[in-house]
Tab-separated table of C-alpha atoms and ligand atoms in Angstrom:
chain	number	residue	atom	x	y	z
A	1	MET	CA	0.118	-0.033	-0.087
A	2	ILE	CA	3.020	2.122	0.065
A	3	LYS	CA	4.216	4.291	-2.983
A	4	ASP	CA	7.453	2.747	-4.412
A	5	LYS	CA	9.388	6.004	-3.957
A	6	ILE	CA	8.451	6.289	-0.249
A	7	LYS	CA	9.010	2.401	0.411
A	8	ASN	CA	12.670	2.768	-0.492
A	9	LEU	CA	13.241	5.598	2.091
A	10	ASP	CA	14.916	4.781	5.468
A	11	LEU	CA	14.707	6.701	8.762
A	12	SER	CA	16.754	9.827	8.366
A	13	ALA	CA	20.375	8.783	9.259
A	14	THR	CA	20.863	11.437	11.951
A	15	LEU	CA	17.871	10.741	13.978
A	16	LYS	CA	18.348	6.913	13.541
A	17	ILE	CA	21.850	6.941	15.025
A	18	ASN	CA	20.613	8.738	17.762
A	19	GLU	CA	18.195	6.283	18.711
A	20	ILE	CA	20.578	3.370	18.057
A	21	SER	CA	23.211	5.044	20.283
A	22	LYS	CA	20.505	5.487	23.147
A	23	ASN	CA	19.192	2.052	22.799
A	24	LEU	CA	22.832	0.620	23.185
A	25	GLU	CA	23.456	2.855	26.182
A	26	LYS	CA	20.255	1.614	27.835
A	27	LYS	CA	21.709	-1.872	27.355
A	28	GLY	CA	24.702	-0.957	29.482
A	29	LYS	CA	27.120	-0.089	26.779
A	30	GLU	CA	29.389	2.960	27.148
A	31	ILE	CA	28.819	4.632	23.715
A	32	ILE	CA	30.677	7.626	22.574
A	33	LYS	CA	27.868	9.466	20.736
A	34	PHE	CA	29.613	11.300	17.789
A	35	GLY	CA	26.676	10.410	15.477
A	36	PHE	CA	23.795	12.835	16.151
A	37	GLY	CA	24.396	16.646	15.641
A	38	GLN	CA	22.853	18.389	18.645
A	39	SER	CA	24.090	21.371	20.373
A	40	PRO	CA	25.534	20.384	23.799
A	41	PHE	CA	24.554	23.818	25.314
A	42	PRO	CA	21.560	24.757	27.577
A	43	VAL	CA	18.808	27.066	26.028
A	44	PRO	CA	19.836	30.559	27.507
A	45	ASP	CA	18.089	31.129	30.897
A	46	LYS	CA	16.154	34.322	29.628
A	47	VAL	CA	14.647	32.383	26.717
A	48	VAL	CA	13.699	29.465	29.055
A	49	GLU	CA	12.132	31.995	31.561
A	50	GLU	CA	9.912	33.393	28.767
A	51	LEU	CA	8.625	29.852	27.747
A	52	LYS	CA	7.566	29.224	31.280
A	53	LYS	CA	5.804	32.677	31.271
A	54	ASN	CA	4.025	31.706	28.178
A	55	ALA	CA	3.104	28.211	28.843
A	56	HIS	CA	-0.584	29.449	29.045
A	57	GLN	CA	-0.606	30.735	25.469
A	58	LYS	CA	-3.069	28.403	23.688
A	59	SER	CA	-4.364	29.906	20.709
A	60	TYR	CA	-3.597	29.172	17.231
A	61	LEU	CA	-1.134	32.034	15.988
A	62	PRO	CA	-1.064	33.340	12.451
A	63	ILE	CA	0.016	30.874	9.766
A	64	GLN	CA	3.110	32.781	8.763
A	65	GLY	CA	4.077	33.137	12.552
A	66	LEU	CA	3.427	35.666	15.364
A	67	TYR	CA	3.938	39.062	14.333
A	68	GLU	CA	6.132	40.173	17.029
A	69	LEU	CA	8.339	37.216	16.516
A	70	ARG	CA	8.823	37.949	12.783
A	71	GLU	CA	9.503	41.535	13.578
A	72	ALA	CA	12.199	40.424	15.894
A	73	ILE	CA	13.557	38.089	13.531
A	74	ALA	CA	13.397	40.695	10.550
A	75	LYS	CA	15.436	42.988	12.881
A	76	TYR	CA	17.919	40.386	13.929
A	77	GLU	CA	18.475	39.439	10.134
A	78	SER	CA	18.654	43.123	9.005
A	79	LYS	CA	21.397	43.783	11.467
A	80	ASN	CA	23.247	40.643	10.569
A	81	LYS	CA	22.947	41.297	6.917
A	82	ASN	CA	23.247	45.038	7.131
A	83	LYS	CA	20.049	45.166	4.722
A	84	ASN	CA	16.507	46.283	5.468
A	85	ILE	CA	14.584	42.969	5.799
A	86	LEU	CA	10.787	43.342	6.328
A	87	THR	CA	8.649	41.327	8.779
A	88	ASP	CA	6.448	40.290	6.079
A	89	GLN	CA	9.441	38.587	4.425
A	90	ILE	CA	9.676	36.033	7.427
A	91	ILE	CA	7.890	32.821	7.670
A	92	VAL	CA	8.012	30.768	10.897
A	93	GLY	CA	7.950	26.799	10.727
A	94	PRO	CA	8.228	23.926	13.149
A	95	GLY	CA	11.941	23.662	12.599
A	96	SER	CA	13.679	24.824	9.164
A	97	LYS	CA	13.517	21.175	8.039
A	98	GLU	CA	9.716	21.392	7.586
A	99	LEU	CA	10.062	24.734	5.817
A	100	MET	CA	12.574	23.260	3.388
A	101	PHE	CA	10.296	20.309	2.911
A	102	LEU	CA	7.564	22.546	1.864
A	103	LEU	CA	9.705	24.459	-0.418
A	104	HIS	CA	10.685	21.160	-2.107
A	105	ILE	CA	6.980	20.429	-2.532
A	106	SER	CA	6.252	23.868	-4.038
A	107	PHE	CA	9.299	24.293	-6.269
A	108	ASP	CA	8.840	23.496	-9.881
A	109	GLY	CA	12.354	22.732	-11.177
A	110	ASP	CA	15.509	20.538	-10.450
A	111	ILE	CA	17.413	20.478	-7.174
A	112	ILE	CA	21.097	20.889	-7.019
A	113	ILE	CA	22.807	19.265	-4.013
A	114	PRO	CA	26.602	19.542	-3.427
A	115	ALA	CA	28.226	16.355	-2.075
A	116	PRO	CA	28.647	16.243	0.906
A	117	SER	CA	25.314	17.787	2.224
A	118	TRP	CA	23.147	17.202	5.262
A	119	VAL	CA	21.149	14.036	5.101
A	120	SER	CA	17.832	15.299	4.521
A	121	TYR	CA	17.916	17.553	1.394
A	122	GLN	CA	18.011	14.694	-1.180
A	123	PRO	CA	15.227	12.648	0.552
A	124	GLN	CA	12.894	15.634	0.720
A	125	SER	CA	13.395	16.100	-3.183
A	126	VAL	CA	12.614	12.387	-3.535
A	127	ILE	CA	9.333	12.755	-1.408
A	128	ALA	CA	8.553	15.921	-3.500
A	129	GLN	CA	9.233	14.103	-6.745
A	130	ASN	CA	11.801	16.582	-7.911
A	131	ARG	CA	14.777	15.636	-10.034
A	132	PHE	CA	17.936	16.119	-8.009
A	133	HIS	CA	21.702	16.346	-9.071
A	134	TRP	CA	24.515	15.700	-6.630
A	135	ILE	CA	27.556	18.016	-7.513
A	136	GLU	CA	30.783	16.242	-6.520
A	137	THR	CA	33.176	18.685	-4.463
A	138	LYS	CA	36.835	18.253	-3.445
A	139	ALA	CA	38.768	18.809	-0.147
A	140	GLU	CA	40.952	21.421	-1.856
A	141	ASN	CA	37.899	23.469	-2.733
A	142	ASN	CA	36.635	23.427	0.866
A	143	TRP	CA	34.102	20.804	0.003
A	144	TYR	CA	32.062	23.436	-1.889
A	145	PRO	CA	31.141	23.474	-5.491
A	146	THR	CA	32.922	25.759	-7.973
A	147	ARG	CA	31.413	28.147	-10.511
A	148	LYS	CA	32.379	25.591	-13.040
A	149	ASN	CA	30.858	22.644	-11.296
A	150	ILE	CA	27.505	24.548	-11.240
A	151	GLU	CA	27.687	25.971	-14.631
A	152	ASN	CA	28.561	22.498	-16.304
A	153	LEU	CA	25.335	21.046	-14.790
A	154	VAL	CA	23.080	24.035	-15.604
A	155	LEU	CA	24.162	24.271	-19.148
A	156	LYS	CA	22.777	20.673	-19.784
A	157	ASN	CA	19.459	22.415	-19.798
A	158	LYS	CA	19.433	26.147	-19.137
A	159	ASN	CA	15.796	26.622	-19.640
A	160	LYS	CA	14.965	24.758	-16.332
A	161	ASN	CA	14.476	26.260	-12.777
A	162	TYR	CA	17.074	25.266	-10.449
A	163	LEU	CA	17.207	25.372	-6.641
A	164	LEU	CA	20.806	25.112	-5.460
A	165	ILE	CA	21.081	24.261	-1.615
A	166	LEU	CA	24.223	25.942	0.112
A	167	ASN	CA	25.044	25.414	3.677
A	168	SER	CA	27.956	27.177	5.279
A	169	PRO	CA	29.130	26.433	7.868
A	170	ASN	CA	28.604	23.101	6.571
A	171	ASN	CA	27.193	19.851	7.827
A	172	PRO	CA	29.010	17.452	7.515
A	173	SER	CA	32.370	18.891	6.594
A	174	GLY	CA	32.747	21.785	9.159
A	175	GLN	CA	33.902	24.117	6.337
A	176	VAL	CA	33.010	27.529	5.519
A	177	CYS	CA	32.058	28.556	1.926
A	178	ASN	CA	34.615	31.202	0.663
A	179	ASN	CA	33.639	31.368	-2.990
A	180	LEU	CA	30.279	32.925	-2.528
A	181	LYS	CA	30.829	35.838	-4.915
A	182	GLU	CA	31.785	33.411	-7.917
A	183	ILE	CA	28.619	31.211	-7.130
A	184	SER	CA	26.389	34.278	-7.074
A	185	GLU	CA	27.720	35.232	-10.417
A	186	ILE	CA	26.454	31.927	-12.018
A	187	VAL	CA	23.168	32.148	-9.981
A	188	LYS	CA	22.558	35.751	-11.537
A	189	LYS	CA	23.237	34.369	-15.094
A	190	TYR	CA	20.902	31.429	-15.142
A	191	LYS	CA	17.522	30.578	-13.614
A	192	ILE	CA	18.733	29.405	-10.281
A	193	ILE	CA	17.607	30.348	-6.936
A	194	ILE	CA	19.444	29.285	-3.656
A	195	LEU	CA	18.307	27.888	-0.426
A	196	SER	CA	21.038	29.374	1.968
A	197	ASP	CA	20.771	26.962	5.000
A	198	GLU	CA	22.321	29.249	7.580
A	199	ILE	CA	21.638	27.164	10.732
A	200	TYR	CA	25.239	27.096	11.803
A	201	SER	CA	26.006	30.907	10.962
A	202	GLU	CA	26.297	32.019	14.608
A	203	LEU	CA	28.952	29.190	15.006
A	204	THR	CA	31.524	30.586	12.483
A	205	PHE	CA	34.784	30.304	14.496
A	206	TYR	CA	37.255	32.520	12.686
A	207	GLU	CA	35.877	35.160	10.400
A	208	LYS	CA	32.682	37.233	10.498
A	209	TYR	CA	29.944	35.165	8.949
A	210	GLU	CA	29.320	35.878	5.246
A	211	SER	CA	25.976	35.060	3.601
A	212	ILE	CA	25.373	34.429	-0.118
A	213	PHE	CA	22.337	36.658	0.385
A	214	ASN	CA	24.555	39.796	0.497
A	215	TYR	CA	25.783	39.023	-3.157
A	216	CYS	CA	22.285	38.270	-4.944
A	217	PRO	CA	19.525	38.943	-2.349
A	218	ASP	CA	16.659	38.799	-4.814
A	219	LYS	CA	17.494	35.026	-5.411
A	220	VAL	CA	18.339	33.707	-2.085
A	221	ILE	CA	15.982	32.138	0.540
A	222	VAL	CA	17.731	32.318	3.959
A	223	SER	CA	16.873	29.581	6.295
A	224	ASN	CA	17.934	29.602	10.080
A	225	GLY	CA	16.325	28.876	13.597
A	226	LEU	CA	16.848	28.013	17.279
A	227	SER	CA	18.290	24.600	16.980
A	228	LYS	CA	22.070	25.160	16.774
A	229	TRP	CA	23.215	28.485	18.277
A	230	CYS	CA	20.313	28.511	20.933
A	231	GLY	CA	20.699	24.957	21.931
A	232	ALA	CA	16.916	24.399	21.119
A	233	GLY	CA	16.786	21.711	18.670
A	234	GLY	CA	13.980	19.972	20.301
A	235	TRP	CA	11.864	23.132	20.456
A	236	ARG	CA	11.402	22.843	16.635
A	237	LEU	CA	11.388	26.536	15.584
A	238	GLY	CA	12.906	27.652	12.325
A	239	TYR	CA	12.192	30.204	9.751
A	240	PHE	CA	12.798	31.433	6.192
A	241	VAL	CA	13.749	34.975	4.811
A	242	ILE	CA	12.130	35.098	1.394
A	243	PRO	CA	12.866	38.062	-0.813
A	244	LYS	CA	9.902	40.182	-2.227
A	245	GLU	CA	11.002	38.819	-5.859
A	246	LEU	CA	10.072	35.222	-4.676
A	247	ASN	CA	6.774	36.231	-3.023
A	248	HIS	CA	4.962	33.518	-4.989
A	249	LEU	CA	7.058	30.802	-3.347
A	250	LYS	CA	6.376	32.435	0.145
A	251	ASP	CA	2.583	32.349	-0.668
A	252	SER	CA	2.600	28.956	-1.799
A	253	ILE	CA	4.616	27.657	1.266
A	254	LYS	CA	2.073	29.615	3.354
A	255	VAL	CA	-0.777	27.605	1.742
A	256	LEU	CA	1.004	24.353	2.404
A	257	ALA	CA	1.798	25.295	5.874
A	258	SER	CA	-1.950	26.070	6.579
A	259	GLU	CA	-2.817	22.625	5.068
A	260	THR	CA	-0.159	20.704	7.237
A	261	PHE	CA	1.139	22.129	10.503
A	262	SER	CA	-1.360	25.105	10.756
A	263	SER	CA	0.931	27.367	12.912
A	264	VAL	CA	3.920	26.674	15.180
A	265	SER	CA	3.373	25.942	18.987
A	266	SER	CA	2.236	29.142	20.677
A	267	PRO	CA	4.434	29.017	23.833
A	268	ILE	CA	7.448	28.244	21.699
A	269	GLN	CA	6.873	31.267	19.292
A	270	TYR	CA	6.437	33.605	22.346
A	271	ALA	CA	9.596	32.518	23.947
A	272	ALA	CA	11.551	32.806	20.763
A	273	ILE	CA	10.802	36.454	20.574
A	274	SER	CA	13.388	36.855	23.447
A	275	ALA	CA	15.965	34.671	21.658
A	276	PHE	CA	16.079	37.094	18.717
A	277	LYS	CA	15.455	40.433	20.609
A	278	ASN	CA	17.907	40.126	23.470
A	279	ASP	CA	21.647	40.075	23.245
A	280	HIS	CA	23.014	36.628	23.701
A	281	SER	CA	26.587	37.454	22.638
A	282	ASP	CA	28.230	36.258	25.641
A	283	TYR	CA	26.525	32.848	25.454
A	284	VAL	CA	27.226	32.501	21.640
A	285	LEU	CA	30.962	33.629	22.270
A	286	LYS	CA	31.373	31.033	25.116
A	287	SER	CA	29.681	28.157	22.754
A	288	LYS	CA	31.952	29.146	19.963
A	289	ASN	CA	35.065	29.165	22.094
A	290	ILE	CA	34.353	25.713	23.565
A	291	LEU	CA	33.216	24.199	20.050
A	292	LYS	CA	36.410	25.671	18.461
A	293	GLY	CA	38.731	24.313	21.151
A	294	VAL	CA	37.080	20.859	21.113
A	295	GLY	CA	36.911	20.634	17.292
A	296	GLU	CA	40.632	21.658	17.141
A	297	TYR	CA	41.449	18.966	19.748
A	298	VAL	CA	39.639	16.197	17.877
A	299	TYR	CA	41.238	17.420	14.450
A	300	GLN	CA	44.792	17.642	15.901
A	301	ASN	CA	44.627	14.195	17.517
A	302	LEU	CA	42.989	12.289	14.602
A	303	LYS	CA	44.680	13.671	11.542
A	304	SER	CA	47.661	11.562	10.292
A	305	ASN	CA	48.892	10.332	7.080
A	306	ASN	CA	46.081	7.823	7.054
A	307	VAL	CA	43.249	10.270	8.271
A	308	LEU	CA	42.735	13.421	6.174
A	309	ILE	CA	40.442	16.076	7.611
A	310	ASN	CA	39.954	19.723	6.824
A	311	LYS	CA	40.365	21.854	9.967
A	312	PRO	CA	36.915	22.799	11.424
A	313	MET	CA	36.041	26.248	10.660
A	314	GLY	CA	32.528	26.434	12.290
A	315	GLY	CA	29.452	24.408	13.537
A	316	PHE	CA	30.097	21.130	15.217
A	317	TYR	CA	31.297	18.439	12.848
A	318	LEU	CA	34.345	17.292	11.195
A	319	MET	CA	34.643	14.875	8.292
A	320	PRO	CA	37.687	12.468	8.321
A	321	GLU	CA	38.803	10.414	5.359
A	322	PHE	CA	40.257	7.007	6.603
A	323	LEU	CA	42.860	6.012	3.805
A	324	ASN	CA	44.016	2.751	5.549
A	325	LYS	CA	40.385	1.513	5.994
A	326	LYS	CA	39.351	-0.881	3.357
A	327	PHE	CA	35.542	-1.874	3.637
A	328	LYS	CA	33.052	-2.343	0.734
A	329	THR	CA	30.919	0.614	2.079
A	330	SER	CA	31.561	3.639	4.554
A	331	SER	CA	28.392	2.084	6.433
A	332	GLU	CA	30.261	-1.210	6.847
A	333	MET	CA	33.296	0.978	8.247
A	334	CYS	CA	31.225	2.778	10.680
A	335	ALA	CA	29.480	-0.497	11.897
A	336	ASP	CA	32.800	-1.864	12.605
A	337	LEU	CA	33.903	0.931	14.584
A	338	LEU	CA	30.676	0.755	16.635
A	339	ASN	CA	31.081	-2.884	17.008
A	340	LYS	CA	34.695	-2.683	18.127
A	341	LYS	CA	34.917	0.543	20.028
A	342	CYS	CA	31.431	1.538	20.582
A	343	VAL	CA	31.895	4.917	18.897
A	344	ALA	CA	28.980	6.113	16.843
A	345	ILE	CA	29.713	8.142	13.679
A	346	LEU	CA	27.853	8.488	10.407
A	347	PRO	CA	29.118	7.218	7.069
A	348	GLY	CA	29.837	9.516	4.199
A	349	SER	CA	27.236	7.731	2.147
A	350	ASP	CA	24.627	9.406	4.184
A	351	PHE	CA	26.010	12.800	2.710
A	352	GLY	CA	26.084	11.946	-0.799
A	353	PHE	CA	29.486	10.397	-1.032
A	354	LEU	CA	29.999	7.104	-3.157
A	355	ASP	CA	29.682	3.979	-0.846
A	356	GLU	CA	33.153	3.138	-1.528
A	357	LYS	CA	34.701	6.416	-0.190
A	358	MET	CA	36.018	5.782	3.422
A	359	ILE	CA	34.697	8.998	4.494
A	360	ALA	CA	32.457	9.644	7.733
A	361	ARG	CA	31.249	12.417	9.875
A	362	ILE	CA	32.129	13.131	13.422
A	363	SER	CA	29.788	15.289	15.549
A	364	TYR	CA	32.026	16.447	18.510
A	365	THR	CA	29.097	17.264	20.833
A	366	ASP	CA	29.149	14.465	23.339
A	367	PHE	CA	29.785	16.614	26.564
A	368	ASP	CA	27.961	18.465	29.165
A	369	GLY	CA	27.821	21.939	27.579
A	370	TYR	CA	25.987	23.503	30.705
A	371	ASN	CA	28.893	22.499	32.964
A	372	PHE	CA	31.663	23.464	30.623
A	373	MET	CA	30.032	26.664	29.757
A	374	SER	CA	29.578	27.668	33.483
A	375	LYS	CA	33.291	27.145	34.119
A	376	ILE	CA	34.864	29.299	31.373
A	377	ASN	CA	34.846	32.730	29.937
A	378	SER	CA	34.375	33.652	26.209
A	379	ASP	CA	38.233	34.124	25.998
A	380	THR	CA	39.543	31.319	28.110
A	381	ASN	CA	41.995	29.286	26.270
A	382	ILE	CA	40.476	25.879	25.863
A	383	ASP	CA	43.351	23.674	26.363
A	384	GLU	CA	43.774	19.964	26.737
A	385	ASP	CA	43.388	20.030	30.530
A	386	LEU	CA	40.077	21.767	30.282
A	387	ILE	CA	38.773	19.401	27.621
A	388	LYS	CA	39.976	16.389	29.818
A	389	LYS	CA	38.062	17.845	32.622
A	390	PHE	CA	34.806	19.007	31.007
A	391	ALA	CA	34.689	16.853	27.761
A	392	PRO	CA	36.095	13.457	28.935
A	393	LYS	CA	34.034	11.478	26.328
A	394	ILE	CA	35.696	13.611	23.494
A	395	VAL	CA	38.957	12.567	24.715
A	396	GLU	CA	38.026	8.971	25.279
A	397	GLY	CA	36.180	8.777	21.661
A	398	THR	CA	39.235	10.445	20.085
A	399	LYS	CA	41.640	7.797	21.705
A	400	ARG	CA	39.309	5.024	20.593
A	401	LEU	CA	39.094	6.305	17.008
A	402	LYS	CA	42.959	6.445	16.912
A	403	ASP	CA	43.341	2.870	18.308
A	404	TRP	CA	40.782	1.718	15.626
A	405	VAL	CA	42.619	3.539	12.883
A	406	GLU	CA	46.013	2.030	13.960
A	407	LYS	CA	44.693	-1.487	13.849
A	408	VAL	CA	44.324	-1.892	10.013
B	501	LIG	N1	21.097	18.373	11.966
B	501	LIG	C1	21.311	17.342	12.904
B	501	LIG	C2	22.470	16.473	12.377
B	501	LIG	O1	22.789	16.545	11.209
B	501	LIG	C3	20.228	16.703	13.422
B	501	LIG	C4	18.823	16.982	13.301
B	501	LIG	C5	18.172	16.530	11.917
B	501	LIG	O2	19.024	15.874	11.137
B	501	LIG	O3	17.076	16.737	11.959
B	501	LIG	O4	22.824	15.628	12.963
C-alpha cells in the first residue's frame, strides 16, 4: 500500500543513529555519541524563563508566524546582513527542516545538492518528486562546488528552474564557503535560486559570517532557526527569509503550511521573541570558544597520514577520510567502529559520497555543555586540561578512534 518511492526511504540517518546510540546505552554499553548533531549547550536562561511565562498561550497563531516574533527575526536578520529585511518576508515553521520540505513540494524545477550535504535535502526532493543532481566537491575546494561545477550542470538544460542548496558552515564537512561571489555570478546568469541554510552561521569560528544573500539578495531564501546556536533543537522553531521577488514561493509555502502544521506551537513562538530580541553574545561567544577548542582537539589528535581532515571552521562537525580502512562501504566501516570501539559516527554515504569512499562525519558534541560553559569565559584558552575535565568523552572517543585507525 506504500508508494514505491516512499517505500525505499529509510529513517533519517541522523535521527536513527541517535536512537541506536541511546538503545545501546540503555543496554549498558558505554557509547561515544559522535553520530547525532545536537547542540550540547543549554537554552539561555532568559529564553527558558519566557517559555515558562508563556505556557498558558493556547490560541492558534497566524500561519506565517506571530507578528512580534517575525518582527524580532526581521530586525535580527537586518542587523546581521546590513540590509533592510521586512517583517512580511519572514515565515516561521516547526523547524527549518519542515519549511525546506514545503519548499521542495512547491518548487517546480531541479534540485542541485553539493556532495557532501546534510542527510535530508535529497530524501526531501525524492518525496516531493523533484529531479535532483549531486555535485561532487573536493577537499581542496573546501568541499564546496565551484562556479564551473554549477555551470557545467546547468548548461545541460539552461531553460529549467534550479534550486541550489548551500550550507555554510557546513554539515558534515565543518567548512565555510569562501567562493560565494563566484557562485552568485552563476546564480545571476541562469534560472537558479538558492536555499542558503544558515543554521550554523552564529557558530562561525574565525571570520565574520558571510551570507550569499549579500551577493544576490533577490535570488536567495535564507533558512535559520533556534536549533544550533540557541541549543533548542527539540523546541522545533525555524524560519525562512524570502525576498520580495520570490513572493509567489512564500505564498505557496504559506498555503502548504496552513494545510499541514497550521501554525507553530504558541508558547515556543512567544519564547523565541526573546531569543532574537535580546543580546546573547556572551552565550554565543562561549559556545563558539568551546566548540572551536574541542573541534581543534579532535582534529589535531586524529589527523595523520592515514586520516585526512580539513580543519573545522564552524558548526560542530568534522569529516575524516580514512585512507587505510578498506571496507566495501563506508556504512560497513562505521558499523565496524561501533562494534569494536562503541563509537557512533555516520558514514559519508549518508551525505552524498559514493559508498566506497571511506569518509565519515564526527559530531564532536558528546559533552555536558552546561557544566563546561559555566566554568569558562568567552576568551578562556580551551586547552587539553579543560577538555579532559569537561569533555572526557571527547578525549575517550578520540583515543578509541585512533586505536581503531591504527589496527588496520
Ligand atoms: N542536523 C542534525 C544532524 O545533522 C540533526 C537534526 C536532523 O537531522 O534533523 O545531525
